[in-house]
GROMACS .gro file of C-alpha atoms in nm:
model
  422
    1MET     CA    1   2.249  -1.464  -0.651
    2SER     CA    2   2.029  -1.406  -1.047
    3ASP     CA    3   1.708  -1.438  -0.842
    4THR     CA    4   1.835  -1.086  -0.597
    5VAL     CA    5   1.650  -0.795  -0.751
    6ILE     CA    6   1.740  -0.582  -0.448
    7GLN     CA    7   2.088  -0.585  -0.271
    8VAL     CA    8   2.090  -0.378  -0.016
    9GLU     CA    9   2.476  -0.311   0.201
   10ASN     CA   10   2.552  -0.116   0.503
   11LEU     CA   11   2.345   0.146   0.396
   12TRP     CA   12   2.408   0.495   0.661
   13LYS     CA   13   2.136   0.794   0.582
   14GLU     CA   14   2.266   1.123   0.810
   15TYR     CA   15   2.026   1.440   0.851
   16ARG     CA   16   2.202   1.760   0.979
   17LEU     CA   17   1.863   1.890   1.177
   18GLY     CA   18   1.799   2.272   1.133
   19VAL     CA   19   2.057   2.299   0.795
   20ILE     CA   20   1.942   2.360   0.438
   21ASN     CA   21   2.104   2.328   0.176
   22HIS     CA   22   2.447   2.355   0.331
   23HIS     CA   23   2.685   2.278   0.018
   24THR     CA   24   2.857   2.496  -0.196
   25LEU     CA   25   2.852   2.455  -0.515
   26THR     CA   26   3.250   2.347  -0.511
   27ARG     CA   27   3.102   2.060  -0.248
   28ASP     CA   28   2.780   1.916  -0.509
   29LEU     CA   29   2.989   1.908  -0.786
   30GLN     CA   30   3.295   1.729  -0.556
   31SER     CA   31   2.981   1.488  -0.444
   32TRP     CA   32   2.889   1.397  -0.815
   33TRP     CA   33   3.197   1.375  -0.931
   34ALA     CA   34   3.212   1.066  -0.660
   35ARG     CA   35   2.909   0.907  -0.773
   36VAL     CA   36   3.051   0.917  -1.112
   37ARG     CA   37   3.370   0.699  -1.081
   38GLY     CA   38   3.244   0.487  -0.817
   39LYS     CA   39   3.379   0.670  -0.534
   40GLU     CA   40   3.298   0.752  -0.163
   41ASP     CA   41   3.145   1.098  -0.120
   42PRO     CA   42   3.454   1.289   0.033
   43ASN     CA   43   3.146   1.527   0.220
   44SER     CA   44   2.945   1.238   0.327
   45GLN     CA   45   3.233   1.104   0.622
   46ILE     CA   46   3.044   0.921   0.878
   47GLY     CA   47   3.317   0.882   1.061
   48SER     CA   48   3.255   0.687   1.434
   49VAL     CA   49   2.875   0.667   1.555
   50SER     CA   50   3.018   0.824   1.884
   51THR     CA   51   3.140   1.122   1.724
   52GLU     CA   52   2.779   1.228   1.640
   53SER     CA   53   2.714   1.633   1.726
   54GLU     CA   54   2.318   1.748   1.816
   55ASP     CA   55   2.241   1.872   1.479
   56ARG     CA   56   2.333   1.549   1.334
   57PHE     CA   57   2.070   1.236   1.319
   58TRP     CA   58   2.138   0.946   1.167
   59ALA     CA   59   1.809   0.797   1.033
   60LEU     CA   60   1.985   0.425   0.904
   61ARG     CA   61   2.233   0.259   1.067
   62ASP     CA   62   2.436   0.011   0.861
   63VAL     CA   63   2.145  -0.171   0.730
   64SER     CA   64   2.171  -0.463   0.495
   65PHE     CA   65   1.971  -0.716   0.365
   66GLU     CA   66   1.860  -0.922   0.019
   67VAL     CA   67   1.530  -0.945  -0.163
   68LYS     CA   68   1.433  -1.192  -0.396
   69GLN     CA   69   1.249  -1.205  -0.686
   70GLY     CA   70   0.843  -1.235  -0.603
   71ASP     CA   71   0.947  -1.152  -0.280
   72ILE     CA   72   0.704  -0.942  -0.088
   73LEU     CA   73   0.883  -0.796   0.208
   74GLY     CA   74   0.730  -0.607   0.499
   75ILE     CA   75   0.928  -0.349   0.660
   76ILE     CA   76   0.794  -0.235   1.005
   77GLY     CA   77   0.930  -0.104   1.271
   78ARG     CA   78   0.800   0.218   1.562
   79ASN     CA   79   0.731   0.561   1.399
   80GLY     CA   80   1.088   0.752   1.387
   81ALA     CA   81   1.253   0.368   1.312
   82GLY     CA   82   1.380   0.502   0.910
   83LYS     CA   83   1.092   0.319   0.756
   84SER     CA   84   0.999   0.576   0.493
   85THR     CA   85   1.369   0.689   0.470
   86LEU     CA   86   1.482   0.307   0.385
   87LEU     CA   87   1.205   0.371   0.087
   88LYS     CA   88   1.294   0.702  -0.029
   89ILE     CA   89   1.692   0.561  -0.101
   90LEU     CA   90   1.557   0.234  -0.206
   91SER     CA   91   1.271   0.492  -0.436
   92GLN     CA   92   1.598   0.690  -0.558
   93VAL     CA   93   1.437   1.003  -0.387
   94THR     CA   94   1.737   1.065  -0.198
   95ALA     CA   95   2.081   0.953  -0.171
   96PRO     CA   96   2.218   0.735   0.150
   97SER     CA   97   2.521   0.844   0.290
   98LYS     CA   98   2.748   0.571   0.280
   99GLY     CA   99   2.647   0.215   0.133
  100GLU     CA  100   2.537   0.047  -0.165
  101VAL     CA  101   2.185  -0.038  -0.331
  102ARG     CA  102   2.166  -0.237  -0.620
  103PHE     CA  103   1.818  -0.382  -0.818
  104LYS     CA  104   1.751  -0.524  -1.097
  105GLY     CA  105   1.421  -0.376  -1.305
  106ARG     CA  106   1.216  -0.074  -1.300
  107ILE     CA  107   1.087   0.066  -0.944
  108ALA     CA  108   0.768   0.207  -0.945
  109SER     CA  109   0.684   0.410  -0.563
  110LEU     CA  110   0.403   0.505  -0.378
  111LEU     CA  111   0.592   0.677  -0.077
  112GLU     CA  112   0.351   0.983   0.004
  113VAL     CA  113   0.052   1.109  -0.103
  114GLY     CA  114   0.112   1.406  -0.387
  115THR     CA  115   0.451   1.197  -0.497
  116GLY     CA  116   0.526   1.134  -0.918
  117PHE     CA  117   0.221   1.364  -1.034
  118HIS     CA  118   0.178   1.704  -1.176
  119PRO     CA  119  -0.061   1.881  -1.042
  120GLU     CA  120  -0.156   2.108  -1.342
  121LEU     CA  121  -0.177   1.821  -1.540
  122THR     CA  122  -0.524   1.574  -1.565
  123GLY     CA  123  -0.538   1.229  -1.449
  124ARG     CA  124  -0.500   1.067  -1.812
  125GLU     CA  125  -0.189   1.294  -1.866
  126ASN     CA  126  -0.019   1.183  -1.558
  127ILE     CA  127  -0.072   0.827  -1.628
  128PHE     CA  128   0.110   0.874  -1.917
  129LEU     CA  129   0.361   1.073  -1.753
  130ASN     CA  130   0.437   0.789  -1.515
  131GLY     CA  131   0.452   0.539  -1.783
  132ALA     CA  132   0.747   0.713  -1.955
  133ILE     CA  133   0.911   0.787  -1.654
  134LEU     CA  134   0.883   0.402  -1.622
  135GLY     CA  135   1.013   0.390  -1.977
  136MET     CA  136   0.707   0.216  -2.098
  137SER     CA  137   0.592   0.332  -2.458
  138LYS     CA  138   0.299   0.538  -2.538
  139ALA     CA  139   0.143   0.144  -2.706
  140ASP     CA  140   0.207  -0.036  -2.352
  141ILE     CA  141   0.029   0.274  -2.144
  142ARG     CA  142  -0.307   0.251  -2.383
  143LYS     CA  143  -0.323  -0.066  -2.307
  144LYS     CA  144  -0.346  -0.052  -1.949
  145LEU     CA  145  -0.509   0.280  -1.959
  146ASP     CA  146  -0.885   0.109  -1.922
  147GLU     CA  147  -0.754  -0.084  -1.667
  148ILE     CA  148  -0.589   0.190  -1.421
  149ILE     CA  149  -0.913   0.447  -1.474
  150ALA     CA  150  -1.127   0.119  -1.363
  151PHE     CA  151  -0.926   0.011  -1.067
  152ALA     CA  152  -0.935   0.382  -0.960
  153GLU     CA  153  -1.300   0.447  -0.993
  154ILE     CA  154  -1.295   0.807  -1.070
  155GLU     CA  155  -1.344   0.768  -1.450
  156LYS     CA  156  -1.559   1.125  -1.407
  157PHE     CA  157  -1.238   1.328  -1.314
  158ILE     CA  158  -1.004   1.130  -1.539
  159ASP     CA  159  -0.961   1.459  -1.752
  160THR     CA  160  -0.973   1.691  -1.450
  161PRO     CA  161  -0.642   1.799  -1.320
  162VAL     CA  162  -0.502   1.624  -1.038
  163LYS     CA  163  -0.469   1.929  -0.859
  164ARG     CA  164  -0.842   1.964  -0.771
  165TYR     CA  165  -0.865   1.589  -0.661
  166SER     CA  166  -0.942   1.503  -0.276
  167SER     CA  167  -0.667   1.314  -0.112
  168GLY     CA  168  -0.854   0.993  -0.148
  169MET     CA  169  -0.891   1.054  -0.539
  170TYR     CA  170  -0.523   1.098  -0.531
  171VAL     CA  171  -0.455   0.779  -0.346
  172ARG     CA  172  -0.648   0.551  -0.524
  173LEU     CA  173  -0.485   0.701  -0.876
  174ALA     CA  174  -0.146   0.671  -0.800
  175PHE     CA  175  -0.189   0.321  -0.687
  176ALA     CA  176  -0.331   0.225  -0.942
  177VAL     CA  177  -0.096   0.375  -1.173
  178ALA     CA  178   0.185   0.194  -0.947
  179ALA     CA  179   0.010  -0.141  -0.986
  180HIS     CA  180  -0.092  -0.144  -1.315
  181LEU     CA  181   0.214  -0.013  -1.589
  182GLU     CA  182   0.394  -0.303  -1.454
  183PRO     CA  183   0.716  -0.224  -1.263
  184GLU     CA  184   0.939  -0.507  -1.164
  185ILE     CA  185   0.962  -0.376  -0.758
  186LEU     CA  186   0.660  -0.182  -0.617
  187ILE     CA  187   0.736   0.031  -0.320
  188ILE     CA  188   0.391   0.127  -0.092
  189ASP     CA  189   0.450   0.324   0.248
  190GLU     CA  190   0.163   0.364   0.475
  191VAL     CA  191   0.026   0.609   0.216
  192LEU     CA  192  -0.239   0.361   0.146
  193ALA     CA  193  -0.427   0.469   0.505
  194VAL     CA  194  -0.538   0.727   0.332
  195GLY     CA  195  -0.770   0.526   0.131
  196ASP     CA  196  -1.095   0.414   0.250
  197ALA     CA  197  -1.110   0.048   0.399
  198GLN     CA  198  -1.270  -0.097   0.125
  199PHE     CA  199  -1.059   0.047  -0.130
  200GLN     CA  200  -0.749  -0.069   0.148
  201LYS     CA  201  -0.863  -0.394   0.062
  202LYS     CA  202  -0.896  -0.384  -0.292
  203CYS     CA  203  -0.493  -0.199  -0.311
  204LEU     CA  204  -0.372  -0.566  -0.091
  205GLY     CA  205  -0.542  -0.820  -0.326
  206LYS     CA  206  -0.387  -0.643  -0.571
  207MET     CA  207  -0.063  -0.625  -0.438
  208GLU     CA  208  -0.083  -1.025  -0.338
  209ASN     CA  209  -0.108  -1.087  -0.724
  210VAL     CA  210   0.202  -0.865  -0.813
  211GLY     CA  211   0.375  -1.130  -0.622
  212LYS     CA  212   0.239  -1.394  -0.754
  213GLU     CA  213   0.344  -1.248  -1.107
  214GLY     CA  214   0.660  -1.276  -0.993
  215ARG     CA  215   0.720  -0.884  -0.908
  216THR     CA  216   0.877  -0.768  -0.581
  217VAL     CA  217   0.691  -0.575  -0.340
  218LEU     CA  218   0.804  -0.381  -0.079
  219PHE     CA  219   0.534  -0.250   0.149
  220VAL     CA  220   0.559  -0.096   0.497
  221SER     CA  221   0.284  -0.032   0.749
  222HIS     CA  222   0.175  -0.026   1.081
  223ASN     CA  223  -0.122  -0.249   1.018
  224MET     CA  224   0.044  -0.597   1.164
  225ALA     CA  225  -0.249  -0.798   1.023
  226ALA     CA  226  -0.213  -0.675   0.710
  227VAL     CA  227   0.167  -0.769   0.689
  228LEU     CA  228   0.110  -1.101   0.819
  229GLY     CA  229  -0.195  -1.167   0.590
  230LEU     CA  230   0.006  -1.044   0.278
  231CYS     CA  231   0.413  -1.080   0.311
  232SER     CA  232   0.685  -1.341   0.349
  233GLN     CA  233   0.959  -1.197   0.467
  234GLY     CA  234   0.975  -0.884   0.686
  235VAL     CA  235   1.234  -0.668   0.778
  236LEU     CA  236   1.218  -0.500   1.168
  237LEU     CA  237   1.370  -0.140   1.190
  238GLU     CA  238   1.487  -0.019   1.563
  239GLN     CA  239   1.638   0.345   1.564
  240GLY     CA  240   1.759   0.280   1.222
  241SER     CA  241   1.906  -0.069   1.204
  242ILE     CA  242   1.758  -0.380   1.175
  243ALA     CA  243   1.672  -0.563   1.474
  244SER     CA  244   1.538  -0.879   1.315
  245LYS     CA  245   1.509  -1.032   0.938
  246GLY     CA  246   1.368  -1.288   0.791
  247LYS     CA  247   1.041  -1.512   0.834
  248VAL     CA  248   0.762  -1.261   0.850
  249THR     CA  249   0.582  -1.437   1.151
  250ASP     CA  250   0.918  -1.377   1.343
  251VAL     CA  251   0.972  -1.079   1.219
  252VAL     CA  252   0.652  -0.945   1.343
  253SER     CA  253   0.686  -1.134   1.688
  254ASN     CA  254   0.988  -0.990   1.757
  255TYR     CA  255   0.841  -0.625   1.684
  256LEU     CA  256   0.537  -0.716   1.947
  257ASP     CA  257   0.788  -0.867   2.182
  258ALA     CA  258   0.971  -0.517   2.189
  259ILE     CA  259   0.602  -0.317   2.239
  260SER     CA  260   0.505  -0.581   2.533
  261SER     CA  261   0.854  -0.442   2.672
  262SER     CA  262   0.879  -0.104   2.659
  263SER     CA  263   0.479  -0.050   2.751
  264ARG     CA  264   0.544  -0.232   3.063
  265ALA     CA  265   0.857   0.014   3.204
  266SER     CA  266   0.759   0.260   3.376
  267ILE     CA  267   0.636   0.587   3.257
  268ALA     CA  268   0.895   0.806   3.448
  269ASP     CA  269   1.180   0.575   3.379
  270ARG     CA  270   1.114   0.637   2.943
  271THR     CA  271   1.410   0.735   2.775
  272ASP     CA  272   1.236   0.720   2.399
  273ARG     CA  273   0.994   0.995   2.412
  274LYS     CA  274   0.968   1.286   2.227
  275GLY     CA  275   0.862   1.639   2.284
  276ASN     CA  276   1.005   1.976   2.495
  277GLN     CA  277   0.902   1.838   2.812
  278GLN     CA  278   0.752   2.133   2.914
  279LEU     CA  279   0.515   1.890   3.045
  280THR     CA  280   0.585   1.535   3.152
  281PHE     CA  281   0.376   1.250   3.216
  282THR     CA  282   0.555   1.077   3.553
  283SER     CA  283   0.329   0.790   3.591
  284PHE     CA  284  -0.031   0.597   3.494
  285GLU     CA  285  -0.331   0.379   3.721
  286LEU     CA  286  -0.631   0.258   3.642
  287LYS     CA  287  -0.876   0.387   3.888
  288ASN     CA  288  -1.242   0.192   3.931
  289SER     CA  289  -1.588   0.409   3.988
  290ASP     CA  290  -1.493   0.437   4.378
  291GLY     CA  291  -1.154   0.610   4.275
  292GLN     CA  292  -0.946   0.268   4.361
  293ILE     CA  293  -0.695   0.183   4.167
  294ILE     CA  294  -0.702  -0.130   3.996
  295ASP     CA  295  -0.488  -0.355   3.779
  296ASN     CA  296  -0.757  -0.482   3.537
  297VAL     CA  297  -1.059  -0.330   3.423
  298ARG     CA  298  -1.393  -0.561   3.419
  299LEU     CA  299  -1.548  -0.578   3.131
  300GLY     CA  300  -1.831  -0.322   3.077
  301LYS     CA  301  -1.722  -0.122   3.391
  302SER     CA  302  -1.635   0.263   3.492
  303VAL     CA  303  -1.269   0.345   3.462
  304ASP     CA  304  -1.053   0.655   3.493
  305LEU     CA  305  -0.703   0.688   3.316
  306VAL     CA  306  -0.507   0.849   3.545
  307PHE     CA  307  -0.226   1.039   3.410
  308LYS     CA  308   0.007   1.221   3.650
  309TYR     CA  309   0.233   1.491   3.509
  310GLN     CA  310   0.539   1.750   3.647
  311SER     CA  311   0.599   2.068   3.445
  312SER     CA  312   1.005   2.215   3.332
  313ALA     CA  313   0.821   2.518   3.540
  314ALA     CA  314   0.702   2.605   3.788
  315ALA     CA  315   0.457   2.822   3.599
  316GLU     CA  316   0.092   2.716   3.507
  317LEU     CA  317   0.086   2.562   3.167
  318ARG     CA  318  -0.227   2.728   2.919
  319ASN     CA  319  -0.346   2.534   2.609
  320VAL     CA  320  -0.260   2.206   2.685
  321HIS     CA  321  -0.421   1.892   2.451
  322VAL     CA  322  -0.398   1.521   2.539
  323ALA     CA  323  -0.461   1.209   2.364
  324ILE     CA  324  -0.483   0.869   2.418
  325GLY     CA  325  -0.454   0.600   2.068
  326ILE     CA  326  -0.572   0.238   2.211
  327HIS     CA  327  -0.387  -0.051   1.992
  328GLY     CA  328  -0.505  -0.417   1.977
  329LYS     CA  329  -0.312  -0.689   1.945
  330PHE     CA  330  -0.161  -0.687   1.619
  331ASP     CA  331  -0.043  -0.302   1.708
  332GLU     CA  332  -0.350  -0.179   1.477
  333ASN     CA  333  -0.535   0.184   1.624
  334LEU     CA  334  -0.871   0.090   1.800
  335PHE     CA  335  -0.997   0.438   1.929
  336HIS     CA  336  -0.851   0.762   1.972
  337LEU     CA  337  -0.931   0.939   2.257
  338SER     CA  338  -0.869   1.334   2.252
  339THR     CA  339  -0.927   1.680   2.454
  340SER     CA  340  -0.954   1.859   2.101
  341VAL     CA  341  -1.248   1.651   1.983
  342GLN     CA  342  -1.438   1.697   2.254
  343GLY     CA  343  -1.414   2.027   2.273
  344ALA     CA  344  -1.245   2.011   2.603
  345ASP     CA  345  -0.874   2.080   2.576
  346PHE     CA  346  -0.718   2.274   2.899
  347GLU     CA  347  -0.724   2.655   2.907
  348TYR     CA  348  -0.434   2.656   3.171
  349LEU     CA  349  -0.335   2.378   3.411
  350PRO     CA  350  -0.095   2.367   3.723
  351PRO     CA  351   0.249   2.324   3.701
  352SER     CA  352   0.183   1.959   3.855
  353GLY     CA  353  -0.138   1.778   3.878
  354GLU     CA  354  -0.279   1.463   3.705
  355ILE     CA  355  -0.513   1.387   3.407
  356ILE     CA  356  -0.786   1.203   3.413
  357CYS     CA  357  -0.965   1.037   3.118
  358ARG     CA  358  -1.312   0.882   3.218
  359LEU     CA  359  -1.405   0.596   2.994
  360PRO     CA  360  -1.809   0.523   3.141
  361GLN     CA  361  -1.794   0.163   2.950
  362LEU     CA  362  -1.450   0.063   2.789
  363PRO     CA  363  -1.639  -0.181   2.469
  364LEU     CA  364  -1.331  -0.413   2.433
  365GLN     CA  365  -1.331  -0.791   2.428
  366PRO     CA  366  -1.110  -0.940   2.682
  367GLY     CA  367  -0.734  -0.897   2.674
  368ILE     CA  368  -0.417  -0.686   2.708
  369TYR     CA  369  -0.378  -0.353   2.512
  370CYS     CA  370  -0.163  -0.098   2.453
  371PHE     CA  371  -0.159   0.289   2.449
  372ASN     CA  372   0.051   0.576   2.336
  373LEU     CA  373   0.018   0.923   2.493
  374PHE     CA  374   0.066   1.232   2.333
  375SER     CA  375   0.017   1.628   2.510
  376THR     CA  376   0.126   1.933   2.324
  377VAL     CA  377   0.189   2.302   2.542
  378GLY     CA  378   0.062   2.631   2.332
  379GLY     CA  379   0.069   2.423   1.974
  380GLU     CA  380   0.431   2.260   2.096
  381ILE     CA  381   0.444   1.882   2.113
  382SER     CA  382   0.557   1.826   2.460
  383ASP     CA  383   0.531   1.471   2.570
  384TRP     CA  384   0.484   1.157   2.325
  385LEU     CA  385   0.531   0.805   2.462
  386GLN     CA  386   0.456   0.499   2.202
  387ASN     CA  387   0.341   0.229   2.370
  388ALA     CA  388   0.295   0.408   2.710
  389GLY     CA  389   0.172   0.132   2.910
  390THR     CA  390  -0.103  -0.123   2.905
  391ILE     CA  391  -0.476  -0.159   2.991
  392GLU     CA  392  -0.627  -0.507   3.107
  393ILE     CA  393  -0.955  -0.624   3.038
  394GLU     CA  394  -1.092  -0.946   3.265
  395THR     CA  395  -1.419  -1.113   3.136
  396GLY     CA  396  -1.768  -1.027   3.261
  397ASN     CA  397  -2.103  -1.044   3.210
  398LEU     CA  398  -2.160  -0.750   2.988
  399PHE     CA  399  -2.493  -0.791   2.872
  400GLY     CA  400  -2.666  -0.971   3.190
  401SER     CA  401  -2.708  -1.297   3.016
  402GLY     CA  402  -2.440  -1.523   3.176
  403LYS     CA  403  -2.330  -1.571   2.842
  404LEU     CA  404  -1.961  -1.455   2.776
  405PRO     CA  405  -1.928  -1.326   2.362
  406PRO     CA  406  -1.700  -1.518   2.163
  407PRO     CA  407  -1.291  -1.342   2.143
  408ASP     CA  408  -1.324  -1.407   1.773
  409GLN     CA  409  -1.595  -1.163   1.664
  410GLY     CA  410  -1.370  -0.860   1.638
  411PRO     CA  411  -1.298  -0.650   1.942
  412PHE     CA  412  -1.554  -0.465   2.034
  413LEU     CA  413  -1.864  -0.544   2.243
  414VAL     CA  414  -2.162  -0.308   2.154
  415SER     CA  415  -2.451  -0.257   2.396
  416HIS     CA  416  -2.758  -0.322   2.195
  417SER     CA  417  -3.143  -0.472   2.233
  418TRP     CA  418  -3.350  -0.716   2.040
  419HIS     CA  419  -3.772  -0.687   1.984
  420TYR     CA  420  -3.996  -0.776   1.761
  421ASN     CA  421  -4.323  -0.593   1.600
  422THR     CA  422  -4.643  -0.771   1.509
   0.00000   0.00000   0.00000
């Protein structure tokens, strides 16, 4: 259809693990000549998925969808689902192993900090460089120059080489350039998380305006509230394949249902864990201050998060780091519990036992919260489970007033007091 600006058909992407620059010059020329003629790459034969070998990894599997002009499409999924790989293919940073991508119009991408800028050039020079890459004339770029600089809020540093910018300054300028040089298609990855909250809000507003102007936005984020507020359509990726697509409310609902389902499974039975399993978590329990196992946490009460573990060897574990990430109902990060932040990494642990995280008072509104579980042994990832389990908090008289706080005024409850002076 004439209003389709991106069409993805049967997209596959294969990576060969541990292999760099494995092609010969002859094979590279064969691949280039096949692309010139519009033929299939003879060196990227996929064959049956069941013939995967241990050194091959399929980042994308048979992905197909369309994006209409003016759509703001949210692409969501867990870490490793294939979101960033898909955006790199759409941005022409990498080529697919098989399949086709058709698009109409210029594409501006913001995929990661450092992409698209020359470190030795100043901010001003990089604006002109990016505009030239998009096919804009110097006159057109000059018309947008002041607006870009003002949006990025880096007037004092615009004539400084960008290699001296902080990550936040870099992202502000990169987004301002991508959004203001009027590409027909704007692609934004999770990189906006580097910026501060005020700038993130500013960026979301700009992306919304871009959509209203009839341009197209592809937005990857783990912030489901932002995706729901900004996007009209959604695509959910799971293990490189499309699990759901359509109205963003339906797609986000499917994503949250999948998270809830996986977090209810026994930790010992999970097969989607990552790491070398030198330390493997085998169970999770909640215990109260008396050491009794409980199903849920009373608002404002102390709780122990107890994780049993088992080593793959009968030797003690050295230099063990453990972290827990608590997530809200839209899978947004709420807070992080870490042994390293507390200066409490374990110098050594026995081959099996329990690791306990004590929370004197869990400062959250009543509800159900998911958590991720992560560990390293000797600096290497040992066990990493996304949505490892849930914590349910039931209501209680936290402030001793007999009154319950309104549930719509934020997820956190903070102990406080009031007084006056005369």
